[in-house]
Each structure stands twice: as C-alpha cells, then as structure tokens.
Amino acid sequence: MTETTTTLAHPIEDTVARLTRRVDVLEGELAVRRLQHTYGYYLDKCLYREVTELFSDEGEAVFCGGVYRGRAGIERLYLDRFRARFTQGHNGPVHGFLLDHPQLQDVITVDPDGTTAHGRFRCIMQAGVHESARGQFAGKSSYGQWWEGALYENEYVRENGVWKIKRLDYRPFWHAEYSKGWSETPPMNQVIPTITYPEDPVGPDEITPGYELFPNTDVVGFHYAHPVTGEVWQS
Amino acid sequence: MTETTTTLAHPIEDTVARLTRRVDVLEGELAVRRLQHTYGYYLDKCLYREVTELFSDEGEAVFCGGVYRGRAGIERLYLDRFRARFTQGHNGPVHGFLLDHPQLQDVITVDPDGTTAHGRFRCIMQAGVHESARGQFAGKSSYGQWWEGALYENEYVRENGVWKIKRLDYRPFWHAEYSKGWSETPPMNQVIPTITYPEDPVGPDEITPGYELFPNTDVVGFHYAHPVTGEVWQS
Amino acid sequence: MTETTTTLAHPIEDTVARLTRRVDVLEGELAVRRLQHTYGYYLDKCLYREVTELFSDEGEAVFCGGVYRGRAGIERLYLDRFRARFTQGHNGPVHGFLLDHPQLQDVITVDPDGTTAHGRFRCIMQAGVHESARGQFAGKSSYGQWWEGALYENEYVRENGVWKIKRLDYRPFWHAEYSKGWSETPPMNQVIPTITYPEDPVGPDEITPGYELFPNTDVVGFHYAHPVTGEVWQS
C-alpha cells in the first residue's frame, strides 16, 4: 500500500478521509433510492415533464426492450408517446385514469468512483380506467383494469453533485387482467415494440430483440455480485 | 463565508463537524423510515395504544381530510373510533379481522435544523373479515374484503433525541372490492368524515373540505422539490 | 463516565471514533436490508443454491414453524425440498412457474456489538403456474394461482466483515386463491409441516407447534422496543 507513509504521517486526517468516503457512499445510496421513488410518484400522477427532467441529457430509457436515447429519445417516450396517449397531452393526471406502480425492494450499488451507481427495483402496478369515466376514453384502445409485475435494472450518474437517471430499464414480467389473474391472462405482447423511430414516430431508437413476457421466466441479470460468495452473475 | 477563518484555524475539527452533521441527517432519515414502518406494523395488529404513543403530544392525525388534534384527538381517532369499532375495545388483533397495509416507497427529507422531517409513503391495504368469523361481527356494518391504495404526506419531530410523528396525513386514493377491482368499485365515500367532534363523539376536530376518492386523481402535493431542477411543487 | 479523561486527552480522536461507530451501524442496517432484498430476488428466480449461500454455516431457516438447522438443514429445505418440487431439481426458473414475493417494510436493528442484527420484513406473494404451461406440471400437486401475505422476523450475523442470514423465520399469514380472496379462502394448512426429518426426508429438524394461519391473527413478536416509549414487546 503506497498509503502507508501518509497514514503514519497524518493518522487522524486519513481516518477522517476514509470515513468521509464511507459517508459519501451511504448518501449516494439513499439519494439514488430517493430519485427512483420520486420517479415513481411523478409517473403515477402523469407528471411526464418532471419525469424527463430526472434523466441525464446523455441518459436513456428502455421499455420492454425498446431503447429511447438521449434527451430527444426520453422526451419522445414520455411526452410524445405516454403523455399524448394516456393524458391526451396534458401534463398531469386526468380524471378516471389510474396507473399506480409502487417502487419496491431496492438493491443499490454506488460504484467505487462515487459518480455512477446501479439499482435494481421492482414494482406492482394497478392500472385501468374507472367505469364512470370510460366515456371520455372512447375511441382509444380499450382499457380494462390490470395488475402488472415488473423489474428495473437501472443506472444512475452524479453530475455536478446531483444524482440523475442514466439508464432506466423497465422490464414488465407478468400481467393480470383483474378478473383473470396472472395465470389466466395471455401475454400482453402488444406492449413490446416492433417498429423503430422514425418509421414509428413515437418508437424507440433501437429494439433489443427477444423480449418475452410470462410464461417466460428468464432471469433479468443482477448488476451486483452475490453478497456472500462474491460470485458475479453470468447470464 | 464567515466560517473561513475558523476553518483555517481548526481544519480537522471543522471537517469532522461537517461530517457529523451529514451523519445526523442519514440517521434521521433512517429513524423516520423506521418510525413509519413501525407505525404500520402496530396498526396492522390493532395495537392502537402503541400507535398513539408514536405521536408527539402536539401531534395530529388526518384521515381522509378529518383532522384529529393533539393527544386528545389522536386518542379519539385510534382508541375511541378505530379500536372501539374494529376490535370492540380490545387492544390487539381479533380473530378473523384482517387489515394489512404494507408501508412502501418512502421519500424522507430531514429539514436543515435536524429536528423536523417530512416523509411521503404509500401503502396497499388488504382488508376484510374471514368468512369463518363473520358471525362474531354480526350487527356491525357489513364487512366485505377489499384492496385500498393510499398515500401519506407526514411530518415528524425530534423531541429529546427521539423521532415522533408530528402530523400523519393518510389519504386513501382508490378502493377495490375484491371481486370487482378498482375500476368497477364506486367511491367508498362513507370513509370521508362529514360531522366534527363533539357532535360526532368520535369525529375529527376539523374537516378539510373537498376530499375526493378515485375516479378523482388530483395530486397530493409533494413536500420536496424536484431532485434535479429544484422546482418546488405548486399545487 | 470513565471515558472523561480520555476524551479530554484526545478529543478529536474520540469524536471520530464515536462517529465511526455510528457509520458502522448505518452501513450495517443498509447491508442487512440489501441482503434480505437479495434473498428475495434469488428465491423468486428459483436460484436456490445462491439462496443457501446467503446463510451462515450455523444458520437456520424456519418455514411455518418448521426449523431447518445448519448447512445440512438449509440445503434440505431449499435444494431437496423447494428445488426438487418447484423446478424439478433445476437451479433457476422454469417456464410458466411464478413465485414473486416482493420484500417490504424493513425494520432493522443492528445490535450494540455490531456483529449481529435483527430484521422484520413482510412480503406479498404472487404465485401460480401459467395456464399455457400446466401440462408440464401434470402429476404434481395441483397448482392454482394465489396471493400470500407473510412476515419475517430474521436474525443476521457478520462473519469476517460479511453479513449473512443467521435465522430466517418466514411466517405466512394469509392466503388468497386468486378467484376467492383472503376472506373466502380456507386456511392452506397443507403448508404447515407435521413430520420431521428423517421420517420426512425433506422435513424440518424440529417443529414449533401451534402454527396457525388466518383467520388466526396472533402477533408475531417484534424484535425491537417501542421507538418512543422504549417498551419491550411481551408476547
């Protein structure tokens, strides 16, 4: 260790410096957790502009294998696609439309450089349009009510001291029409993108092939090593 | 900065003092999270006395816009209303009565003074009486089984080193009779208070008007600024 | 306080030592939380070997009152029982089999010695076999689809700097066949063990009698004192 000499010369300063780095990591973990939870609350209330502002300019968002790149891609996804479709362009919730997806079970890793981090989360969504409001959604694609279970494996970056989303990778796993359940609901394959931008004006920049829903059960790779054995995940 | 001179004179002491304040904040965030999670576990087991003891004497509890103030109000809500109604005055669970509401998705902010904090949480409740136990609940208002989705925007206070609930604001958002789902269930408006104490002997001290359930989707204001832009929420 | 003299002699060193112990506790709490969340993700993907490696060699796992002791017991439960039954011996997910159980609402206490900890968690499980895959599960016990609500009261140990599970105590509370709900589903008592090892080759080493499911509502004791009154839980 080349630090030995320094440690002997300035023991208390070195101790404090090491402790400071540990506190940096703790703060980073809580900041990333807060960032992702904030994302969830904004998206649930259709605050799509606020969602896009959580991303780095060099960020990207992946939905069901469809990759939306950079500021333009992120705005295409949340503003041109979701906001136009779910709330008819309104930035905020609309009467009768539910899309709650609590953010759960974080495993967050702040990388050694302290400026990037990875986070695994999951969610269970409750979605649908209230029966009393269906008239105003007429002519849109049919809306029922459904549960959705999903995973995230995300990346975060610290820019000028502020944690932002670098790569959000949302991976729906199973759907359940409310009256049927996850076992009796056929895969909702319509959520998987098939046409890229600009052929689809709200499509992704790239499509990662092979995305499959339940009954497929493939593992979404873990960004972290096994906490006891240190074994790195091999997909 | 008036601190400059001091910093030069006692660099290591100042570094440690700043680090200590950062650790104070981290501990505060985890203590508040723990406090709210503890609240959830107690309430799920009908430990209503233990719930009231989590509040500051100057605290208040708000349910669906009904404000219960101070020690007297908090005990009226949890002991005179919930405990009398749900467990017939027994402090603890009763056979056959389920009211689980996992506490989820915390966003906690310890204020700069270190003695107050805000926290946003949500929950998904599973409630109802088991069919085998319905006889003992006869004569009470009818109990079915239902899901409930809700938000909290709470305040906490540190008194003599102990974090307590200063203001719990529970905001049910949607209900779902189990067999119908959130889209087919009419608003359970009977949970919204209409008569204050003492006219209603278990009523709130004050009612904030305008409380509405789903299909209403109004945003419950965020106590925190946007984590990237710093924009403060304007309701 | 016998520390007074020392504090006066080495004030900054003592301040830093106290701060270090506080950071140790914060890191311990987040490490335990991460460990339990990691457990959840592994088990959901039927990575049973990885699950067993999260335990201390002196650990134990308790399911519905059935105690599996030490390395041999833990492997009997996860490898010989769960892996053989749920995935026919395959270490990893099988097509069509869902067993998601998000880990929620942690209350974690790092003990004063810094080498052991307790944690309360809960989960809500979604389980079942997809209708399109039922043929491959023929001849097995019937699989429907169900929700399951459960609690954990676990213990953890730090060995050579690595946190491991010392005692996992999984306590299912209620089940809900998807089409019926928790109020209309009779207790799934078949999950409660009745025969110990080796009479049952995949049975527990010991059975704690008296395990009951909902409509039973007994409190699973809290490892922690009341955060405000300091009252210790008396079961």
XYZ file of C-alpha atoms in Angstrom:
705
model
C 0.000 0.000 0.000
C 1.503 3.296 -1.020
C -0.753 4.986 1.513
C 1.185 3.624 4.469
C 3.564 6.537 4.827
C 0.793 9.071 4.564
C -1.246 7.171 7.104
C 1.564 7.297 9.603
C 2.193 10.979 8.998
C -1.452 12.148 9.229
C -3.369 9.451 11.023
C -6.433 11.455 12.023
C -6.752 13.210 8.670
C -6.566 9.872 6.895
C -9.092 8.301 9.215
C -11.499 11.144 8.573
C -10.918 10.959 4.824
C -11.760 7.258 4.823
C -14.840 7.885 6.938
C -15.900 10.653 4.576
C -15.762 8.254 1.644
C -17.981 5.830 3.536
C -20.490 8.588 4.223
C -20.361 9.566 0.546
C -21.418 6.029 -0.357
C -24.243 5.971 2.196
C -25.545 9.321 0.960
C -25.271 8.123 -2.615
C -27.300 5.012 -1.894
C -30.075 6.979 -0.193
C -30.048 9.647 -2.914
C -30.464 7.050 -5.663
C -33.249 5.353 -3.768
C -34.985 8.695 -3.326
C -34.502 9.511 -7.009
C -36.145 6.290 -8.122
C -39.008 6.645 -5.630
C -39.508 10.203 -6.850
C -39.645 8.897 -10.412
C -42.402 6.520 -9.376
C -44.528 9.180 -7.728
C -44.214 11.553 -10.701
C -45.065 8.927 -13.281
C -48.088 7.773 -11.279
C -49.507 11.300 -11.475
C -48.722 11.641 -15.190
C -46.172 14.390 -14.483
C -44.283 13.426 -17.598
C -42.225 16.611 -17.919
C -40.993 16.191 -14.355
C -40.087 12.577 -15.179
C -37.943 13.559 -18.168
C -36.096 16.096 -16.013
C -34.878 13.305 -13.726
C -32.682 11.976 -16.553
C -29.186 12.985 -17.572
C -29.002 14.598 -21.029
C -26.972 11.569 -22.062
C -29.482 9.223 -20.458
C -31.726 6.609 -21.965
C -34.957 4.853 -21.135
C -35.736 1.279 -22.094
C -39.276 -0.071 -22.089
C -39.785 -3.748 -22.918
C -36.578 -3.787 -24.913
C -37.250 -0.540 -26.797
C -34.333 1.860 -26.273
C -35.037 5.605 -26.290
C -31.748 7.538 -26.442
C -30.727 10.947 -25.146
C -32.877 13.950 -24.401
C -34.776 13.559 -27.682
C -35.493 9.888 -27.094
C -36.565 10.365 -23.495
C -38.980 13.134 -24.475
C -40.316 11.050 -27.334
C -41.132 8.254 -24.910
C -42.617 10.202 -22.016
C -44.053 13.263 -23.775
C -44.886 12.203 -27.314
C -45.888 8.655 -26.516
C -47.104 8.284 -22.920
C -48.393 11.828 -22.368
C -50.109 12.011 -25.732
C -51.690 8.595 -25.290
C -52.567 8.431 -21.600
C -53.484 12.048 -20.847
C -54.100 13.498 -24.299
C -51.096 15.786 -23.957
C -51.980 17.108 -20.522
C -49.027 17.174 -18.107
C -50.719 15.824 -15.004
C -53.382 13.332 -14.053
C -56.705 13.009 -15.822
C -59.959 12.104 -14.138
C -60.571 8.379 -14.023
C -57.173 7.110 -15.194
C -55.237 5.023 -12.669
C -51.615 3.983 -13.110
C -50.063 3.355 -9.704
C -46.834 1.434 -9.604
C -45.228 1.402 -6.141
C -41.430 1.187 -6.280
C -40.145 -1.691 -4.169
C -37.190 -3.743 -2.955
C -34.173 -1.641 -3.907
C -30.689 -3.108 -4.217
C -28.421 -0.133 -4.909
C -24.701 -0.180 -5.594
C -22.678 3.030 -5.660
C -19.658 2.356 -7.848
C -16.176 2.929 -6.382
C -15.677 6.198 -8.266
C -18.702 7.629 -6.454
C -20.188 9.149 -9.602
C -22.163 6.241 -11.013
C -24.490 3.733 -9.409
C -26.695 0.794 -10.281
C -30.082 -0.021 -8.829
C -32.453 -2.971 -9.011
C -36.071 -2.278 -8.112
C -39.422 -3.876 -8.763
C -42.973 -2.685 -8.845
C -46.527 -3.951 -8.775
C -48.824 -1.808 -10.862
C -52.554 -1.205 -10.554
C -53.899 0.275 -13.773
C -57.153 0.990 -15.501
C -59.910 3.479 -16.194
C -62.796 3.870 -13.763
C -66.102 2.694 -15.191
C -67.644 6.124 -14.584
C -65.016 7.764 -16.813
C -64.894 5.372 -19.732
C -66.868 7.634 -21.994
C -64.077 10.165 -22.177
C -61.653 7.463 -23.278
C -63.898 6.244 -26.099
C -62.172 5.714 -29.404
C -58.907 4.999 -27.631
C -57.627 1.485 -27.422
C -59.712 -0.469 -24.971
C -58.782 -0.026 -21.339
C -59.631 -2.671 -18.790
C -58.100 -2.968 -15.358
C -54.961 -4.954 -14.699
C -52.096 -5.768 -12.371
C -48.555 -5.660 -13.720
C -45.404 -7.015 -12.078
C -42.109 -5.605 -13.311
C -38.393 -5.266 -12.652
C -35.915 -2.455 -13.136
C -32.155 -2.704 -13.595
C -31.146 0.948 -13.788
C -28.026 3.075 -13.909
C -27.544 6.461 -12.297
C -24.950 9.190 -12.671
C -23.872 12.054 -10.437
C -23.427 15.272 -12.418
C -22.281 18.410 -10.594
C -23.244 16.782 -7.326
C -26.766 15.807 -8.429
C -27.827 12.209 -8.974
C -29.753 11.618 -12.214
C -31.078 8.619 -14.084
C -28.552 7.494 -16.665
C -30.388 4.415 -17.916
C -33.810 3.264 -16.834
C -34.599 -0.261 -17.960
C -38.208 -1.172 -17.241
C -38.964 -4.857 -17.652
C -42.583 -5.893 -17.247
C -42.689 -9.546 -16.271
C -46.325 -10.542 -15.862
C -49.765 -9.030 -16.424
C -53.047 -9.963 -14.866
C -56.368 -8.794 -16.176
C -58.109 -8.124 -12.903
C -60.820 -10.708 -13.400
C -58.440 -13.419 -14.631
C -55.140 -13.244 -12.746
C -51.564 -13.793 -13.945
C -52.103 -17.470 -14.638
C -55.086 -16.999 -16.933
C -54.002 -13.831 -18.748
C -52.316 -14.353 -22.122
C -49.065 -12.392 -22.607
C -49.879 -8.735 -23.389
C -47.410 -8.757 -26.269
C -48.786 -5.510 -27.637
C -46.563 -3.668 -25.141
C -43.412 -4.974 -26.864
C -42.188 -2.555 -29.544
C -41.727 -3.822 -33.091
C -41.117 -0.646 -35.134
C -38.321 1.868 -34.504
C -38.251 5.631 -34.901
C -38.814 7.394 -37.241
C -40.940 4.795 -39.019
C -42.965 4.776 -35.797
C -42.935 8.476 -34.809
C -43.071 7.522 -31.115
C -40.975 4.382 -31.480
C -37.636 3.615 -29.869
C -34.262 4.280 -31.458
C -33.421 0.613 -31.214
C -35.146 -2.609 -30.286
C -33.349 -5.290 -28.320
C -34.820 -8.469 -29.772
C -36.157 -11.404 -27.825
C -38.214 -9.660 -25.175
C -40.730 -12.120 -23.728
C -43.381 -11.897 -21.023
C -44.612 -14.526 -18.589
C -44.923 -17.544 -19.027
C -41.292 -16.792 -19.921
C -39.346 -16.604 -16.662
C -35.785 -15.760 -17.728
C -33.621 -14.037 -15.143
C -33.035 -10.315 -15.580
C -29.302 -10.226 -14.780
C -28.196 -8.841 -11.422
C -25.835 -5.860 -11.558
C -24.309 -6.958 -8.244
C -22.189 -9.888 -7.177
C -23.509 -12.429 -4.681
C -23.151 -10.624 -1.344
C -21.519 -13.578 0.411
C -19.632 -15.560 -2.229
C -18.772 -12.573 -4.411
C -19.790 -14.610 -7.454
C -20.568 -12.341 -10.417
C -23.798 -13.079 -12.257
C -23.292 -14.771 -15.619
C -26.366 -14.509 -17.777
C -18.458 32.753 4.349
C -17.823 33.768 7.931
C -16.605 30.220 8.575
C -13.409 30.709 6.603
C -11.261 31.850 9.495
C -12.462 29.085 11.731
C -11.860 26.551 9.017
C -8.280 27.622 8.638
C -7.697 27.629 12.365
C -9.239 24.189 13.105
C -9.402 22.343 9.809
C -9.818 18.823 11.139
C -12.339 19.791 13.804
C -14.412 21.602 11.198
C -14.200 18.704 8.777
C -15.406 16.339 11.475
C -18.191 18.724 12.492
C -19.458 18.877 8.926
C -19.245 15.110 8.607
C -21.131 14.737 11.873
C -23.980 16.837 10.507
C -24.146 14.604 7.441
C -24.324 11.516 9.650
C -27.051 13.213 11.706
C -29.124 13.572 8.540
C -28.570 9.958 7.468
C -29.539 8.708 10.916
C -32.589 10.959 10.897
C -33.754 9.620 7.557
C -33.414 6.004 8.666
C -35.058 6.744 12.037
C -38.085 8.339 10.367
C -38.399 5.460 7.942
C -38.246 3.026 10.853
C -40.815 5.033 12.785
C -43.310 4.942 9.923
C -42.721 1.243 9.264
C -43.227 0.594 12.970
C -46.491 2.521 12.808
C -47.632 0.259 10.007
C -46.852 -2.962 11.857
C -48.600 -1.781 15.031
C -51.734 -0.633 13.257
C -51.967 -3.888 11.297
C -52.126 -5.778 14.590
C -54.674 -3.388 16.117
C -52.130 -2.232 18.716
C -53.872 1.116 18.913
C -52.341 2.259 22.199
C -48.862 1.648 20.820
C -49.825 3.643 17.717
C -50.905 6.678 19.741
C -47.620 6.589 21.642
C -45.702 7.144 18.392
C -47.110 10.678 18.190
C -45.860 13.875 19.741
C -48.223 15.360 22.335
C -48.638 18.279 19.953
C -49.175 15.918 17.029
C -52.179 15.382 14.825
C -53.618 12.657 12.642
C -55.577 13.313 9.479
C -57.760 10.643 7.894
C -59.497 11.481 4.610
C -59.407 15.178 5.461
C -60.622 14.765 9.048
C -58.108 16.404 11.414
C -57.692 14.957 14.925
C -55.640 17.345 17.071
C -53.308 16.773 19.987
C -53.207 13.909 22.433
C -56.985 14.010 22.902
C -57.683 13.975 19.188
C -55.211 11.191 18.447
C -56.706 9.009 21.181
C -60.212 9.771 19.963
C -59.270 8.539 16.493
C -57.281 5.415 17.333
C -58.819 4.355 20.657
C -62.390 5.647 20.676
C -63.046 5.235 16.968
C -60.830 2.539 15.425
C -60.307 0.369 18.496
C -63.935 0.532 19.562
C -65.151 -0.216 16.053
C -62.644 -2.727 14.699
C -61.747 -4.718 17.825
C -64.580 -3.868 20.211
C -62.193 -2.044 22.513
C -59.591 -4.782 22.660
C -56.010 -3.504 22.234
C -54.668 -6.121 19.856
C -55.867 -8.256 16.986
C -59.169 -10.105 16.948
C -59.728 -13.446 15.310
C -60.754 -13.155 11.676
C -60.179 -9.434 11.113
C -57.529 -8.561 8.533
C -56.171 -5.063 7.990
C -52.693 -5.277 6.471
C -51.291 -2.170 4.887
C -47.612 -2.517 3.925
C -45.734 0.787 4.085
C -43.943 1.496 0.831
C -41.803 3.873 -1.259
C -40.516 6.376 1.288
C -39.214 9.790 0.287
C -37.927 11.350 3.507
C -36.489 14.826 3.975
C -34.770 15.821 7.202
C -35.098 19.591 7.475
C -31.899 21.656 7.868
C -32.494 22.243 11.587
C -32.301 18.485 12.136
C -35.347 18.431 14.424
C -38.183 18.135 11.919
C -38.666 15.967 8.866
C -41.195 15.219 6.157
C -41.998 11.849 4.657
C -44.051 10.633 1.724
C -45.107 6.990 1.809
C -47.776 4.885 0.214
C -49.486 1.658 1.080
C -51.599 -1.080 -0.442
C -54.071 -2.477 2.031
C -55.703 -5.904 2.200
C -58.727 -5.793 4.469
C -61.727 -7.863 5.411
C -63.235 -10.404 7.753
C -62.706 -14.113 7.142
C -65.880 -15.925 6.175
C -65.479 -18.299 9.122
C -65.553 -15.385 11.580
C -68.389 -13.311 10.209
C -70.798 -14.372 12.886
C -68.899 -12.534 15.576
C -69.078 -9.329 13.546
C -72.848 -9.564 13.061
C -74.736 -6.370 13.697
C -71.712 -4.303 12.731
C -71.630 -2.531 9.424
C -71.157 -5.051 6.669
C -67.592 -6.141 6.075
C -66.538 -7.476 2.721
C -62.967 -7.801 1.537
C -61.164 -5.035 -0.293
C -57.915 -3.572 -1.542
C -57.103 0.037 -0.733
C -54.367 2.198 -2.248
C -53.297 5.246 -0.279
C -50.696 7.958 0.162
C -49.158 9.631 3.192
C -47.558 13.064 3.401
C -46.392 13.167 7.004
C -44.367 15.352 9.327
C -42.066 14.174 12.079
C -40.397 15.909 15.011
C -37.373 15.060 17.141
C -38.063 15.652 20.821
C -35.284 14.994 23.337
C -33.481 12.973 20.718
C -36.478 10.774 19.830
C -38.277 10.986 16.483
C -42.072 11.092 16.760
C -44.960 11.593 14.379
C -45.961 15.238 14.306
C -48.629 15.029 11.620
C -49.826 11.884 9.917
C -51.924 12.598 6.845
C -53.472 9.426 5.457
C -55.006 9.851 2.034
C -56.840 6.838 0.625
C -56.879 7.108 -3.155
C -58.709 4.088 -4.543
C -60.672 1.134 -3.200
C -61.360 -2.184 -4.845
C -63.968 -4.599 -3.613
C -62.087 -7.832 -4.111
C -64.499 -9.267 -6.655
C -64.798 -6.040 -8.649
C -61.468 -4.227 -8.783
C -60.639 -0.508 -8.639
C -62.281 0.236 -11.955
C -65.658 -1.268 -11.063
C -65.870 -0.191 -7.413
C -67.849 3.010 -6.739
C -66.075 5.509 -4.459
C -66.369 4.373 -0.814
C -67.397 7.854 0.245
C -68.567 6.624 3.630
C -64.933 6.851 4.806
C -64.924 10.639 4.353
C -65.941 12.422 7.576
C -68.851 14.845 7.488
C -69.516 15.624 11.181
C -66.975 17.079 13.603
C -66.446 16.441 17.295
C -68.264 16.716 19.638
C -71.429 16.402 17.528
C -69.883 13.141 16.359
C -68.269 11.838 19.591
C -65.524 10.119 17.533
C -65.383 12.783 14.845
C -62.440 14.987 13.902
C -61.784 18.449 15.300
C -61.928 19.885 11.817
C -62.785 18.711 8.330
C -60.792 19.897 5.333
C -63.458 20.086 2.658
C -63.213 18.713 -0.853
C -61.774 15.265 -0.175
C -62.482 13.012 -3.164
C -61.641 9.416 -3.991
C -60.880 7.787 -7.337
C -62.041 8.444 -10.102
C -60.669 11.764 -8.798
C -56.920 11.745 -9.463
C -55.702 15.070 -8.028
C -52.060 15.212 -6.996
C -51.306 15.073 -3.277
C -48.638 17.783 -3.136
C -45.001 16.749 -2.747
C -43.208 18.108 0.313
C -39.920 18.028 -1.611
C -38.542 19.964 -4.542
C -37.770 18.226 -7.830
C -34.453 16.466 -7.095
C -32.780 17.664 -10.299
C -34.349 21.008 -11.231
C -35.031 22.115 -7.653
C -38.505 23.211 -8.746
C -40.849 23.476 -5.752
C -44.234 21.838 -6.160
C -47.070 24.320 -6.686
C -50.410 22.726 -6.030
C -18.131 8.137 32.864
C -14.688 6.559 32.839
C -14.199 7.949 29.338
C -13.935 11.547 30.545
C -10.195 11.608 30.944
C -9.614 10.018 27.585
C -11.987 12.437 25.953
C -10.094 15.377 27.324
C -6.751 13.940 26.296
C -7.703 13.020 22.709
C -10.859 14.937 21.908
C -10.758 14.731 18.114
C -9.721 11.089 18.032
C -12.584 10.215 20.365
C -15.077 12.241 18.363
C -14.014 10.443 15.206
C -14.172 7.057 16.926
C -17.739 7.727 18.051
C -18.687 8.911 14.590
C -17.132 5.803 13.083
C -19.308 3.605 15.273
C -22.381 5.489 14.064
C -21.337 4.949 10.449
C -20.758 1.272 11.211
C -24.371 0.996 12.343
C -25.723 2.821 9.293
C -23.705 0.597 6.971
C -24.870 -2.464 8.869
C -28.510 -1.503 8.514
C -28.200 -0.941 4.765
C -26.164 -4.127 4.318
C -28.808 -6.218 6.091
C -31.569 -4.631 4.073
C -29.632 -5.365 0.880
C -29.004 -8.936 1.992
C -32.699 -9.606 2.570
C -33.713 -7.939 -0.704
C -31.096 -10.032 -2.485
C -32.571 -13.130 -0.874
C -35.961 -12.180 -2.274
C -34.716 -11.709 -5.814
C -32.816 -15.009 -5.801
C -35.694 -17.031 -4.431
C -38.111 -15.514 -6.955
C -35.916 -16.815 -9.767
C -35.531 -20.253 -8.165
C -31.794 -19.672 -7.649
C -31.848 -21.996 -4.673
C -28.093 -22.589 -4.465
C -27.492 -18.854 -4.329
C -30.114 -18.601 -1.582
C -28.389 -21.196 0.586
C -25.086 -19.356 0.205
C -26.590 -16.276 1.881
C -26.757 -18.182 5.179
C -24.128 -18.621 7.847
C -22.960 -22.224 8.261
C -24.501 -22.069 11.719
C -27.693 -20.557 10.337
C -31.214 -21.870 10.236
C -34.346 -21.370 8.199
C -37.847 -21.615 9.617
C -40.880 -22.065 7.382
C -44.307 -22.106 9.034
C -42.777 -23.306 12.279
C -40.583 -25.985 10.715
C -36.962 -25.415 11.752
C -34.188 -26.456 9.346
C -30.822 -26.338 11.126
C -27.307 -25.668 9.911
C -25.872 -26.122 6.439
C -27.487 -29.557 6.073
C -30.904 -28.297 7.120
C -30.775 -25.213 4.904
C -29.825 -27.315 1.880
C -32.527 -29.842 2.684
C -35.125 -27.062 2.641
C -34.039 -25.090 -0.405
C -32.382 -27.757 -2.542
C -34.002 -31.062 -1.635
C -37.467 -29.700 -0.946
C -38.130 -26.459 -2.845
C -35.795 -27.039 -5.802
C -36.854 -30.625 -6.267
C -40.522 -29.767 -6.018
C -40.823 -26.412 -7.779
C -38.219 -26.729 -10.539
C -37.622 -30.483 -10.697
C -34.075 -30.031 -9.470
C -33.131 -27.275 -11.891
C -31.292 -24.363 -10.238
C -33.073 -21.469 -11.888
C -36.515 -20.564 -13.154
C -38.710 -22.892 -15.165
C -41.076 -21.798 -17.891
C -44.523 -20.943 -16.595
C -43.865 -21.037 -12.838
C -44.359 -17.736 -10.999
C -43.322 -17.144 -7.412
C -42.741 -13.425 -6.874
C -42.605 -12.187 -3.318
C -41.506 -8.554 -3.056
C -39.652 -7.820 0.197
C -41.213 -4.872 2.021
C -41.254 -2.612 5.077
C -37.952 -3.356 6.782
C -37.334 -2.569 10.439
C -33.679 -3.423 11.052
C -31.782 -3.247 14.332
C -28.006 -3.623 14.430
C -27.157 -4.893 17.884
C -24.675 -2.897 20.013
C -21.829 -5.321 19.377
C -22.076 -4.579 15.644
C -21.862 -8.238 14.653
C -25.476 -9.327 14.899
C -28.699 -7.728 13.735
C -32.433 -8.349 13.633
C -34.804 -7.516 10.828
C -38.574 -7.523 10.391
C -39.843 -7.609 6.818
C -43.042 -8.585 5.094
C -43.942 -9.700 1.621
C -46.911 -10.098 -0.688
C -46.519 -13.066 -2.968
C -47.984 -13.721 -6.410
C -47.729 -17.396 -7.254
C -49.012 -19.900 -9.738
C -48.466 -21.732 -12.988
C -49.476 -20.153 -16.282
C -52.342 -21.929 -17.967
C -50.241 -22.480 -21.091
C -47.648 -24.409 -19.072
C -49.848 -26.596 -16.908
C -49.196 -29.694 -18.948
C -45.581 -29.848 -17.838
C -46.651 -29.732 -14.203
C -49.134 -32.594 -14.578
C -48.920 -35.253 -11.933
C -47.624 -32.698 -9.425
C -49.873 -31.430 -6.730
C -52.426 -29.090 -8.203
C -51.236 -25.556 -8.787
C -53.682 -22.716 -8.979
C -52.825 -19.060 -8.605
C -52.752 -17.286 -5.281
C -51.719 -14.270 -3.247
C -49.847 -14.833 0.004
C -49.165 -12.284 2.747
C -46.314 -13.063 5.124
C -43.987 -11.725 7.785
C -40.336 -12.298 8.571
C -38.560 -11.857 11.895
C -34.972 -12.664 10.996
C -31.530 -12.607 12.527
C -28.289 -11.755 10.778
C -24.632 -12.191 11.661
C -21.458 -10.500 10.471
C -18.689 -13.020 9.855
C -15.272 -11.763 8.697
C -16.896 -8.488 7.713
C -19.692 -10.081 5.645
C -23.336 -10.001 6.721
C -25.129 -13.343 6.423
C -28.513 -14.715 7.387
C -28.323 -16.357 10.781
C -32.003 -17.227 11.170
C -34.716 -16.686 8.611
C -38.185 -17.104 10.049
C -40.827 -16.982 7.328
C -44.360 -16.682 8.647
C -47.147 -16.836 6.066
C -50.189 -15.086 7.485
C -52.956 -15.251 4.879
C -53.542 -16.884 1.507
C -55.963 -15.895 -1.208
C -56.865 -18.109 -4.079
C -56.963 -15.538 -6.843
C -60.635 -16.010 -7.633
C -61.738 -16.017 -3.990
C -59.669 -13.566 -1.951
C -58.319 -13.804 1.599
C -61.757 -13.740 3.182
C -63.138 -16.656 1.206
C -60.049 -18.874 1.098
C -59.865 -21.596 3.759
C -56.517 -21.804 5.580
C -53.944 -23.575 3.368
C -52.881 -25.771 6.266
C -51.005 -28.120 3.974
C -48.046 -25.696 4.132
C -47.608 -26.347 7.863
C -45.143 -29.181 8.479
C -46.261 -32.154 10.571
C -43.433 -34.703 10.143
C -39.777 -34.088 10.992
C -36.619 -35.296 9.308
C -35.623 -38.039 8.684
C -39.102 -39.603 8.781
C -39.935 -36.980 6.168
C -36.710 -36.899 4.076
C -37.283 -33.194 3.304
C -38.826 -32.361 6.662
C -37.557 -29.940 9.291
C -35.319 -30.876 12.202
C -37.929 -29.621 14.615
C -41.493 -28.364 14.506
C -42.614 -25.492 16.701
C -46.192 -26.457 17.480
C -49.206 -24.213 17.243
C -48.619 -22.547 13.895
C -51.921 -21.149 12.617
C -52.912 -19.207 9.521
C -55.593 -16.554 9.060
C -58.328 -16.329 10.417
C -55.817 -16.580 13.281
C -54.349 -13.108 13.790
C -51.812 -13.544 16.597
C -48.992 -11.037 16.735
C -45.593 -12.187 15.525
C -43.458 -10.644 18.278
C -41.424 -7.544 17.482
C -37.648 -7.855 17.990
C -37.485 -4.123 18.764
C -38.730 -1.975 21.611
C -41.371 0.691 21.030
C -39.370 3.516 19.409
C -40.830 6.217 21.674
C -41.720 4.574 24.981
C -38.928 2.006 24.886
C -41.436 -0.631 25.972
C -40.186 -4.130 25.121
C -42.689 -6.400 23.399
C -44.110 -9.094 25.673
C -45.694 -11.878 23.675
